[in-house]
Coordinates of C-alpha atoms in Angstrom, one line a residue:
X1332 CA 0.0 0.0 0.0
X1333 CA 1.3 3.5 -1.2
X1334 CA 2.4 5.6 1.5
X1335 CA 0.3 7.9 1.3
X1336 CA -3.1 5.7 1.1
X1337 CA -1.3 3.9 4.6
X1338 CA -1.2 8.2 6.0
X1339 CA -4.8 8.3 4.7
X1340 CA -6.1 5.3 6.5
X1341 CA -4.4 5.8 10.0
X1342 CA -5.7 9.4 10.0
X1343 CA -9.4 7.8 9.4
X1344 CA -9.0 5.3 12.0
X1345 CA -7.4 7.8 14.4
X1346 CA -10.6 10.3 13.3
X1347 CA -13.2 7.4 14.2
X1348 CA -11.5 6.8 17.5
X1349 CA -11.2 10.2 18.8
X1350 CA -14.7 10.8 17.8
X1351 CA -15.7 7.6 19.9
X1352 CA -13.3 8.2 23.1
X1353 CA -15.0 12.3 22.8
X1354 CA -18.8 10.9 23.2
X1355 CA -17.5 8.8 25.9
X1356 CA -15.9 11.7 27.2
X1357 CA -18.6 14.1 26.7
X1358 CA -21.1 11.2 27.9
X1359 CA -19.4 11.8 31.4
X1360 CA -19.0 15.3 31.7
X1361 CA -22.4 15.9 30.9
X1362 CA -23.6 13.6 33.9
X1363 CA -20.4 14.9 36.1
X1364 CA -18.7 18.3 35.2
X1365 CA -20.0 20.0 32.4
X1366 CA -22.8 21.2 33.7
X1367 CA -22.1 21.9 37.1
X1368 CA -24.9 24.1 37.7
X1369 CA -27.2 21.3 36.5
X1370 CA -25.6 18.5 38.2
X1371 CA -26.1 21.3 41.5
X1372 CA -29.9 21.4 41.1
X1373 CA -29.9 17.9 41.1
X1374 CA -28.2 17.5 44.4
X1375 CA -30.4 20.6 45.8
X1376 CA -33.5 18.2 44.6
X1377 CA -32.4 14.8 46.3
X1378 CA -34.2 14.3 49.8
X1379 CA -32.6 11.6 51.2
X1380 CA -29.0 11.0 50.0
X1381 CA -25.2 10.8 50.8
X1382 CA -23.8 14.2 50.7
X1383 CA -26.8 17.0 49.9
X1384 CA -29.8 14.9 51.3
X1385 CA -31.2 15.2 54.4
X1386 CA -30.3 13.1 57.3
X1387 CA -32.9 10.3 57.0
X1388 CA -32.5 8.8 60.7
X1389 CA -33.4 12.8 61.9
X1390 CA -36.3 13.0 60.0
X1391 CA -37.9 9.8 60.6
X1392 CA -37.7 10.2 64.3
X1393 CA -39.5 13.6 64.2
X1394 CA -42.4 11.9 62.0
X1395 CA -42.6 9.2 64.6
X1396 CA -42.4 11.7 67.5
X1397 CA -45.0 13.6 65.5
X1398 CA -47.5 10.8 65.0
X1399 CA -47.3 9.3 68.0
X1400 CA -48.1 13.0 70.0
X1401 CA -51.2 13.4 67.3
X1402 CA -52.8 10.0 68.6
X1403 CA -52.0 10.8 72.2
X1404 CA -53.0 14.4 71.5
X1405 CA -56.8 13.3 70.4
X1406 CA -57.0 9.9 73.1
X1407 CA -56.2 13.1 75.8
X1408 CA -58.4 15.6 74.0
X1409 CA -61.5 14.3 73.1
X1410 CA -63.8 14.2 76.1
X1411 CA -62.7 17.8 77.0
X1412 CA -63.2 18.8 73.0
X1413 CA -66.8 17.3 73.3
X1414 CA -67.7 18.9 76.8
X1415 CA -66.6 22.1 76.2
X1416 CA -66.6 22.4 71.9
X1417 CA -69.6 20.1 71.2
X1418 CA -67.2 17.9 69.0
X1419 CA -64.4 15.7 69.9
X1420 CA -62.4 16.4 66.8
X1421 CA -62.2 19.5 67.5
X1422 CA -58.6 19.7 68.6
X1423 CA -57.1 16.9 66.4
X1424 CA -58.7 18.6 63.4
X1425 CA -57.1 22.0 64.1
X1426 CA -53.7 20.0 65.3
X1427 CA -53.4 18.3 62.2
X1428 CA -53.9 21.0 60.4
X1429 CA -51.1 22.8 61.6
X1430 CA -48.8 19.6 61.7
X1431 CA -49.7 20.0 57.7
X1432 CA -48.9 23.5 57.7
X1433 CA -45.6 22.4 59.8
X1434 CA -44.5 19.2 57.9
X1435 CA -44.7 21.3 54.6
X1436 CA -42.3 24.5 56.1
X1437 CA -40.2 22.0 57.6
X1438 CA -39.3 19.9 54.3
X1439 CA -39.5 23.6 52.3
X1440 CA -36.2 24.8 54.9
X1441 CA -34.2 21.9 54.8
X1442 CA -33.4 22.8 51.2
X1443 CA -33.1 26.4 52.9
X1444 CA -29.0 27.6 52.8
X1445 CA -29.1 28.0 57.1
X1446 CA -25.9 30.7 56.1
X1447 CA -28.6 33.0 55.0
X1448 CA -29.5 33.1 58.9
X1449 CA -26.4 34.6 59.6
X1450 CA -26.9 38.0 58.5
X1451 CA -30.7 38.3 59.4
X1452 CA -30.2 37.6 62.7
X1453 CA -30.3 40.8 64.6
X1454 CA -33.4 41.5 62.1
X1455 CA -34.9 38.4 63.7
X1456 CA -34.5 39.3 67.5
X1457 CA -35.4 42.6 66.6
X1458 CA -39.3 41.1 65.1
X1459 CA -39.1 38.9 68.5
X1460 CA -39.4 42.3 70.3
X1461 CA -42.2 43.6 67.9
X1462 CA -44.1 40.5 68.9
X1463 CA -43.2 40.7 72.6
X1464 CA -44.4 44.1 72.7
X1465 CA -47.5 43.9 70.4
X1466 CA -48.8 41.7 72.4
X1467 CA -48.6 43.9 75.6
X1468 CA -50.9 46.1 73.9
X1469 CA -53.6 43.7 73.1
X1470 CA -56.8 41.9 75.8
X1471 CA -55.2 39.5 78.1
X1472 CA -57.3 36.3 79.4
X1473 CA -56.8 35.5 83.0
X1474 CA -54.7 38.3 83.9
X1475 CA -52.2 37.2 81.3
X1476 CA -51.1 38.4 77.8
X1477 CA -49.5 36.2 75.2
X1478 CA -51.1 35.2 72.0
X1479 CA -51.4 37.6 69.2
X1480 CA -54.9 36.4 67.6
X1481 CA -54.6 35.4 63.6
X1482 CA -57.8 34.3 63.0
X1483 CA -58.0 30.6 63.0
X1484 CA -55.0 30.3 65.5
X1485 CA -52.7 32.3 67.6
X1486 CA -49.4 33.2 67.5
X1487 CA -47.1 33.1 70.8
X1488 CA -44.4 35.7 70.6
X1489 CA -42.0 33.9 73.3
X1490 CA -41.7 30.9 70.7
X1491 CA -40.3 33.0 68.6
X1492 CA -38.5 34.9 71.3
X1493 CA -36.9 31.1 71.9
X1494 CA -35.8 30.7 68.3
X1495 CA -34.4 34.5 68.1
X1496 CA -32.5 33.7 71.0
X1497 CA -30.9 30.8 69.4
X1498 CA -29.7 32.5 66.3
X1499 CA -28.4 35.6 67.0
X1500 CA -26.3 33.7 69.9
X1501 CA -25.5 31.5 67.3
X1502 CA -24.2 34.6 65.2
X1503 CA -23.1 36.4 67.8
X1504 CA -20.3 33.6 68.9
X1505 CA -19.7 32.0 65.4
X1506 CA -18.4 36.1 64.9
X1507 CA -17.1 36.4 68.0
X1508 CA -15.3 33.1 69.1
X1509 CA -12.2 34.1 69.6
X1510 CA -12.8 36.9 71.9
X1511 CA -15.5 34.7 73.6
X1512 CA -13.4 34.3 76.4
X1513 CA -14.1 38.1 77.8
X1514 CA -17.0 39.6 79.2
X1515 CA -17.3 42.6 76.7
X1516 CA -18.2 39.7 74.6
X1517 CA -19.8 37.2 76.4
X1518 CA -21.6 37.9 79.8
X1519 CA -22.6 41.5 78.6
X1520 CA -24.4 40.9 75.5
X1521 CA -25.6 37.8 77.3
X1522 CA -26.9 40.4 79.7
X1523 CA -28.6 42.4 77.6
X1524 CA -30.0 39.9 75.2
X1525 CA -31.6 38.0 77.6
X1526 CA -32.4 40.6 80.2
X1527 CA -34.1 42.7 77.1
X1528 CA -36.1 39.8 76.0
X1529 CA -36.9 38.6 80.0
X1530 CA -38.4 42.1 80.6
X1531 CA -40.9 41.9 78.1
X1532 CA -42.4 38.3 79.2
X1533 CA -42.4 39.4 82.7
X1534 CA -44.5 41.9 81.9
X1535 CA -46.8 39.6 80.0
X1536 CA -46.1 37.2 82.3
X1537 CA -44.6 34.3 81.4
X1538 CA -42.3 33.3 83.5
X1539 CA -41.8 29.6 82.3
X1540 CA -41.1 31.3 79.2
X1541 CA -38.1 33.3 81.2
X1542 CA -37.0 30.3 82.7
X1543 CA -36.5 28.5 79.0
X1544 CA -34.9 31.5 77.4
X1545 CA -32.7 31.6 80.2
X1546 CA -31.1 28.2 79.9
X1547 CA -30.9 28.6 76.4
X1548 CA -29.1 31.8 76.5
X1549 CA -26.6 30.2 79.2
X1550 CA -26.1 26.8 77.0
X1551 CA -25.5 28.9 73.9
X1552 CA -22.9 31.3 75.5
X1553 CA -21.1 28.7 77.1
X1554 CA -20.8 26.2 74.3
X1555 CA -20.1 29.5 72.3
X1556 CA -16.8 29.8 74.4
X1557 CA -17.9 31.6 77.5
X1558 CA -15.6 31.2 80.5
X1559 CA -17.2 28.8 83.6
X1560 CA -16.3 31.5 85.9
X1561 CA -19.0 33.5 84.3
X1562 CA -21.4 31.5 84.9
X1563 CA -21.3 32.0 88.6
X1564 CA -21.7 35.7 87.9
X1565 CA -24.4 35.7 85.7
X1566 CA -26.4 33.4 88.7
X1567 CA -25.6 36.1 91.1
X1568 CA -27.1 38.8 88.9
X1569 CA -29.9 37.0 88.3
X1570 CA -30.6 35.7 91.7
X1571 CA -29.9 39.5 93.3
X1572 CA -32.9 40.7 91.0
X1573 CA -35.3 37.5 91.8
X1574 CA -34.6 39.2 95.2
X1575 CA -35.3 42.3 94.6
X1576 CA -38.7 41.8 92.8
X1577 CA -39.6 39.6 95.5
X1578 CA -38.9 42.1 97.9
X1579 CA -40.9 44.9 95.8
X1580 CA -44.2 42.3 95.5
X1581 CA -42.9 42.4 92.1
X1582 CA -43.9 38.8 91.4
X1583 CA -47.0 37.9 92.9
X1584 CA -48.2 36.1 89.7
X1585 CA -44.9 34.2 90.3
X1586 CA -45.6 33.2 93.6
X1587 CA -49.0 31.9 93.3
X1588 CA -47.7 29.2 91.2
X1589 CA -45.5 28.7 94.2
X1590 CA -48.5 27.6 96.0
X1591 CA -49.3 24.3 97.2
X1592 CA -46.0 23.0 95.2
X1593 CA -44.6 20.0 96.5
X1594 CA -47.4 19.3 98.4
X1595 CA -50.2 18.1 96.1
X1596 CA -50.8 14.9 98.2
X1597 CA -50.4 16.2 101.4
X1598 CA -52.9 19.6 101.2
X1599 CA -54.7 20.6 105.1
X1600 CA -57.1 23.0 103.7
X1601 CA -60.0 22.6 101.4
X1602 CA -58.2 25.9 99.9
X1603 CA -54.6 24.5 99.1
X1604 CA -57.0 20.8 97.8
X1605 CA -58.2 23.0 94.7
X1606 CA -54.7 24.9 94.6
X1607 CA -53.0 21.4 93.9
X1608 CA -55.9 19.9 92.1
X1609 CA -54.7 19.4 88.4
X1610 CA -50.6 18.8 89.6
X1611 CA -52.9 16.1 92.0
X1612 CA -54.7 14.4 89.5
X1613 CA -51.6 13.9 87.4
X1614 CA -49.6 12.0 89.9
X1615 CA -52.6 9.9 90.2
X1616 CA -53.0 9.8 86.5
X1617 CA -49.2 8.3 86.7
X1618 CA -49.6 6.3 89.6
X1619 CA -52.6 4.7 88.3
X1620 CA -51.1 3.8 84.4
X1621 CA -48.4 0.9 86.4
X1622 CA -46.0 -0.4 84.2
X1623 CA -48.2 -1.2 81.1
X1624 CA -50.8 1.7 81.3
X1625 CA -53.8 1.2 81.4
X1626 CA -54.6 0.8 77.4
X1627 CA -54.6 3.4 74.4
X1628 CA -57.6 5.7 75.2
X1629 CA -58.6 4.2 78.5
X1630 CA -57.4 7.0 80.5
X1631 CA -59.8 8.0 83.9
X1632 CA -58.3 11.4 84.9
X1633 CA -58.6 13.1 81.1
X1634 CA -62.6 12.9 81.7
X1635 CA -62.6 16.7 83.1
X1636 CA -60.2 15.6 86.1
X1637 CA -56.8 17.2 85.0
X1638 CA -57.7 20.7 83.3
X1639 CA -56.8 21.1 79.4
X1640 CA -55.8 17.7 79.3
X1641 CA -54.4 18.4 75.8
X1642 CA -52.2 21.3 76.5
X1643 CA -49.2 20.6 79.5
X1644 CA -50.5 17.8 80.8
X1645 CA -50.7 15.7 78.3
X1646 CA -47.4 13.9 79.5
X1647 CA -49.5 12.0 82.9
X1648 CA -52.5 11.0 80.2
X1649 CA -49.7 9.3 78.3
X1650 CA -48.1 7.6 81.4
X1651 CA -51.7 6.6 82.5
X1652 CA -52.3 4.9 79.3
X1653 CA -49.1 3.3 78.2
X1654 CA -47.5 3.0 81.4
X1655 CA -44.1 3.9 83.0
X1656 CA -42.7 1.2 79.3
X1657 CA -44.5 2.9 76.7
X1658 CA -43.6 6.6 79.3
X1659 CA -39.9 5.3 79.3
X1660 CA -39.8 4.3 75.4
X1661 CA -41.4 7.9 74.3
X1662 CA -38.6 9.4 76.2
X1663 CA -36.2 7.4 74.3
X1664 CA -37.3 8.5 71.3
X1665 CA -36.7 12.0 72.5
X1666 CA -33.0 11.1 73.5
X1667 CA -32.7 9.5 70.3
X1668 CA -33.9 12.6 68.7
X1669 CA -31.8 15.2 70.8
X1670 CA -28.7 12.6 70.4
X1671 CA -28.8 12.7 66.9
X1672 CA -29.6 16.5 66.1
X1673 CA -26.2 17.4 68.1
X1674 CA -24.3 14.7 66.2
X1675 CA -25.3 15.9 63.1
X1676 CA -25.1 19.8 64.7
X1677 CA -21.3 18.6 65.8
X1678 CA -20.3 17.9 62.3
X1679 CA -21.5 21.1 60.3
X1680 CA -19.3 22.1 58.0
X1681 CA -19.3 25.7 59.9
X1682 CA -19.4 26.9 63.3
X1683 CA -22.6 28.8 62.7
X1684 CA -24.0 25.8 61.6
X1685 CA -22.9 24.1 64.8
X1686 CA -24.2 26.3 67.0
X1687 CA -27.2 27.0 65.6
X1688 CA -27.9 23.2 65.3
X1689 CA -27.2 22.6 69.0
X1690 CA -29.4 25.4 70.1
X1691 CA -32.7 24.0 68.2
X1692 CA -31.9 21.1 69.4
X1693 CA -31.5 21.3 72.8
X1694 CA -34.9 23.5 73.4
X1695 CA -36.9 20.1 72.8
X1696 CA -34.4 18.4 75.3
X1697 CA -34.9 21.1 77.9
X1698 CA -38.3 21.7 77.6
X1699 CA -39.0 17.9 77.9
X1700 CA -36.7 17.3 81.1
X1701 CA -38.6 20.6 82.4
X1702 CA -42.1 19.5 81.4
X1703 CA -41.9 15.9 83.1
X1704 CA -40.7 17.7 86.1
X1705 CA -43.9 19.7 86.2
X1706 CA -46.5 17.0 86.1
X1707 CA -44.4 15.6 88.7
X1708 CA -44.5 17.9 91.1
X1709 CA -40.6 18.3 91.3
X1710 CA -41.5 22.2 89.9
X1711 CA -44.1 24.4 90.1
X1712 CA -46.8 24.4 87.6
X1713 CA -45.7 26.7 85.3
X1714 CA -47.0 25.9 82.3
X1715 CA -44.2 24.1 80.0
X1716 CA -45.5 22.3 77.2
X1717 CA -44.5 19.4 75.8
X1718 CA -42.7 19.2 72.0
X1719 CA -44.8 17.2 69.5
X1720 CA -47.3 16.3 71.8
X1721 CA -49.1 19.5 73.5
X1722 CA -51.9 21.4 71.3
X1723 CA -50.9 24.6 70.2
X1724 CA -50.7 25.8 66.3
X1725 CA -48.0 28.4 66.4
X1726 CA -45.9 26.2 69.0
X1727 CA -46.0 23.2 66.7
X1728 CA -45.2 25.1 63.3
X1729 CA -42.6 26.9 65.1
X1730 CA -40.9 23.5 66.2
X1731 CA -41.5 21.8 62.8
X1732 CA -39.7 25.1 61.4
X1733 CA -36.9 24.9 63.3
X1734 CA -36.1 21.0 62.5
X1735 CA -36.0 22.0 59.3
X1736 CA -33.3 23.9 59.8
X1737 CA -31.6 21.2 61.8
X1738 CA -32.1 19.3 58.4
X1739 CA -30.9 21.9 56.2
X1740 CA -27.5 21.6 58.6
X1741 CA -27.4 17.9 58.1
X1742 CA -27.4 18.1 54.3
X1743 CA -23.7 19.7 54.5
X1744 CA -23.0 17.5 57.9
X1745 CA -20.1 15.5 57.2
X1746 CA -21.0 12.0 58.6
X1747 CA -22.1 8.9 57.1
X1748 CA -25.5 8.0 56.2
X1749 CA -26.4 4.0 56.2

């Protein structure tokens, strides 16, 4: 073959096979690189997945949590729905309908960028105020103001005080770790963040409410990189103005949830016997459940016995109906839950991220510890409800809101999903 035709022929065979190894090529880079903003969207879309999905585990233990507080939620519910609404649906309709409302927010932010957070989140705290001080201006029932009314539901201002709280420590020591270590930075902001935000639900009041805020604000300053010594400080400060109010008959609302505390089975007046009477018929709700309960919807006290059954409660109808097993497995869950959203917090790519998923998390862990310790008498009835499980609309959506958020961390955590 002329030398030419053989020049000819190799050039053909050399065209063919580039052309070949080039769709192979192009084949992959359209899937992989050529289109990064594409192959972006794609990850953005996936809900459960290694890398940008969600942390399936997470999620599924709030859907469990979730259910399982619906069905308590309506066995509690029901007879006081009927006696006092004329329908025993009444509560579970309106509850799922916000559990709707909250499942769909909560899926919609964990495809949220949580980074976004960081900027807004003086704007944030400052709309806590608004709503803390809005609602000073509006009727009170039973002495007490703290629902703005939206029609079909109302809005609580201190459960969004809580999450305000939570970010803009978040932001506040993500900016400032370094220099965490000194007051300027720590104890005085902690000061006047939380002692802004306390003097606005005391005049509500809501002092629960202070009590929650208050942890929080100590948990996030000191995994933030506050000092222990601090600490100490800050529990003199607070203490000296406890004193002081107490002193002034500054907290008389305060002190008649004092009354009869501890001493629910033990009351010598027909006056302390109604004083103790729901915290009373709680403890016999739990005494009376034993280990196995007494059967899904067989509960006693919830017929008009223990006030608002559905509301803070809820927790002794539960115990009376599953028993101290199903009590002890619900609180597992919990543990689970709390376990895992710090894991996942632990391992955000960012300290924002860290923080920010610690704090969400640990408001269901503290309100739970605080909430048990309530229907047991070991604190004063001070209204604490109970995550997943109490009724309340904006309460729910708020705490559906902020897992998302703890998902939207978990999609850039770096640990591995099975």
């Amino acid at each position: 073959m002329a030398p030419q035709k053989r020049m000819m022929l190799k050039a053909d065979v050399n065209r063919i096979y580039d052309e070949e190894v080039y769709s192979e090529q192009k084949i992959r880079e359209e899937k992989f690189f050529v289109r990064p903003s594409r192959r972006r969207k794609m990850k953005k879309g996936k809900l459960f997945s290694v890398g940008m999905g969600l942390d399936l585990p997470f999620c599924i233990i709030i859907l469990v949590l979730l259910t399982i507080g619906m069905i308590m939620m309506f066995s509690a519910s029901y007879a006081y729905a009927y006696y006092n609404q004329g329908d025993s649906y009444y509560y579970l309709v309106r509850q799922l309908i916000f559990a709707v409302i909250g499942v769909g927010i909560m899926f919609v932010l964990s495809f949220f960028n949580y980074n976004k957070l960081h900027k807004v989140a003086p704007v944030v705290l400052a709309i806590s105020y608004l709503c803390l001080l809005v609602v000073l201006v509006l009727p009170g029932s039973e002495g007490v103001k703290r629902w703005i009314p939206l029609g079909i539901f109302n809005i609580q201002p201190s459960e969004i005080a809580k999450f305000a709280i939570i970010l803009f420590f978040s932001h506040w020591c993500s900016k400032y770790y370094n220099k965490m270590q000194f007051a300027r930075y720590s104890v005085l902001p902690g000061i006047i963040v939380f002692g802004s935000t306390a003097l606005l639900l005391f005049l509500e009041p809501h002092y629960s409410g202070i009590v929650i805020i208050g942890i929080l604000s100590v948990v996030m300053l000191y995994i933030g990189g506050m000092q222990t010594k601090y600490l100490g400080i800050g529990l003199g400060l607070i203490v000296g103005v406890v004193l002081i109010l107490a002193v002034t008959n500054s907290l008389s609302y305060a002190m008649s949830r004092l009354d009869g505390w501890g001493q629910a089975l033990e009351y010598t007046t027909n006056e302390m016997w109604w004083t103790t009477y729901q915290t009373r018929n709680s403890l016999y709700a739990i005494g009376s459940g034993g280990l196995w309960g007494l059967g899904l919807g067989q509960s006693r006290m919830k017929y008009l016995y223990i006030p608002e059954p559905q509301n803070d409660f809820i927790f002794a109808v539960v115990v009376e109906e599953l028993g101290l097993v199903g009590a002890l497995m619900i609180l597992l869950i919990f543990a689970l839950l709390v376990w895992r959203g710090i894991t996942l917090s632990l391992r955000a790519k960012d300290k924002f991220g860290k923080l920010l998923g610690i704090g969400l998390t640990s408001q269901i862990g503290i309100q739970v510890v605080l909430n048990i310790l309530v229907i047991t008498d070991w604190l004063p009835n001070t209204g604490i409800s109970l995550p997943f499980f109490s009724y309340g609309g904006s309460s729910l959506i708020m705490l559906l809101a902020q897992m998302g958020l703890v998902l939207s961390i978990s999609r850039t955590a770096n640990i591995e999903r099975q």
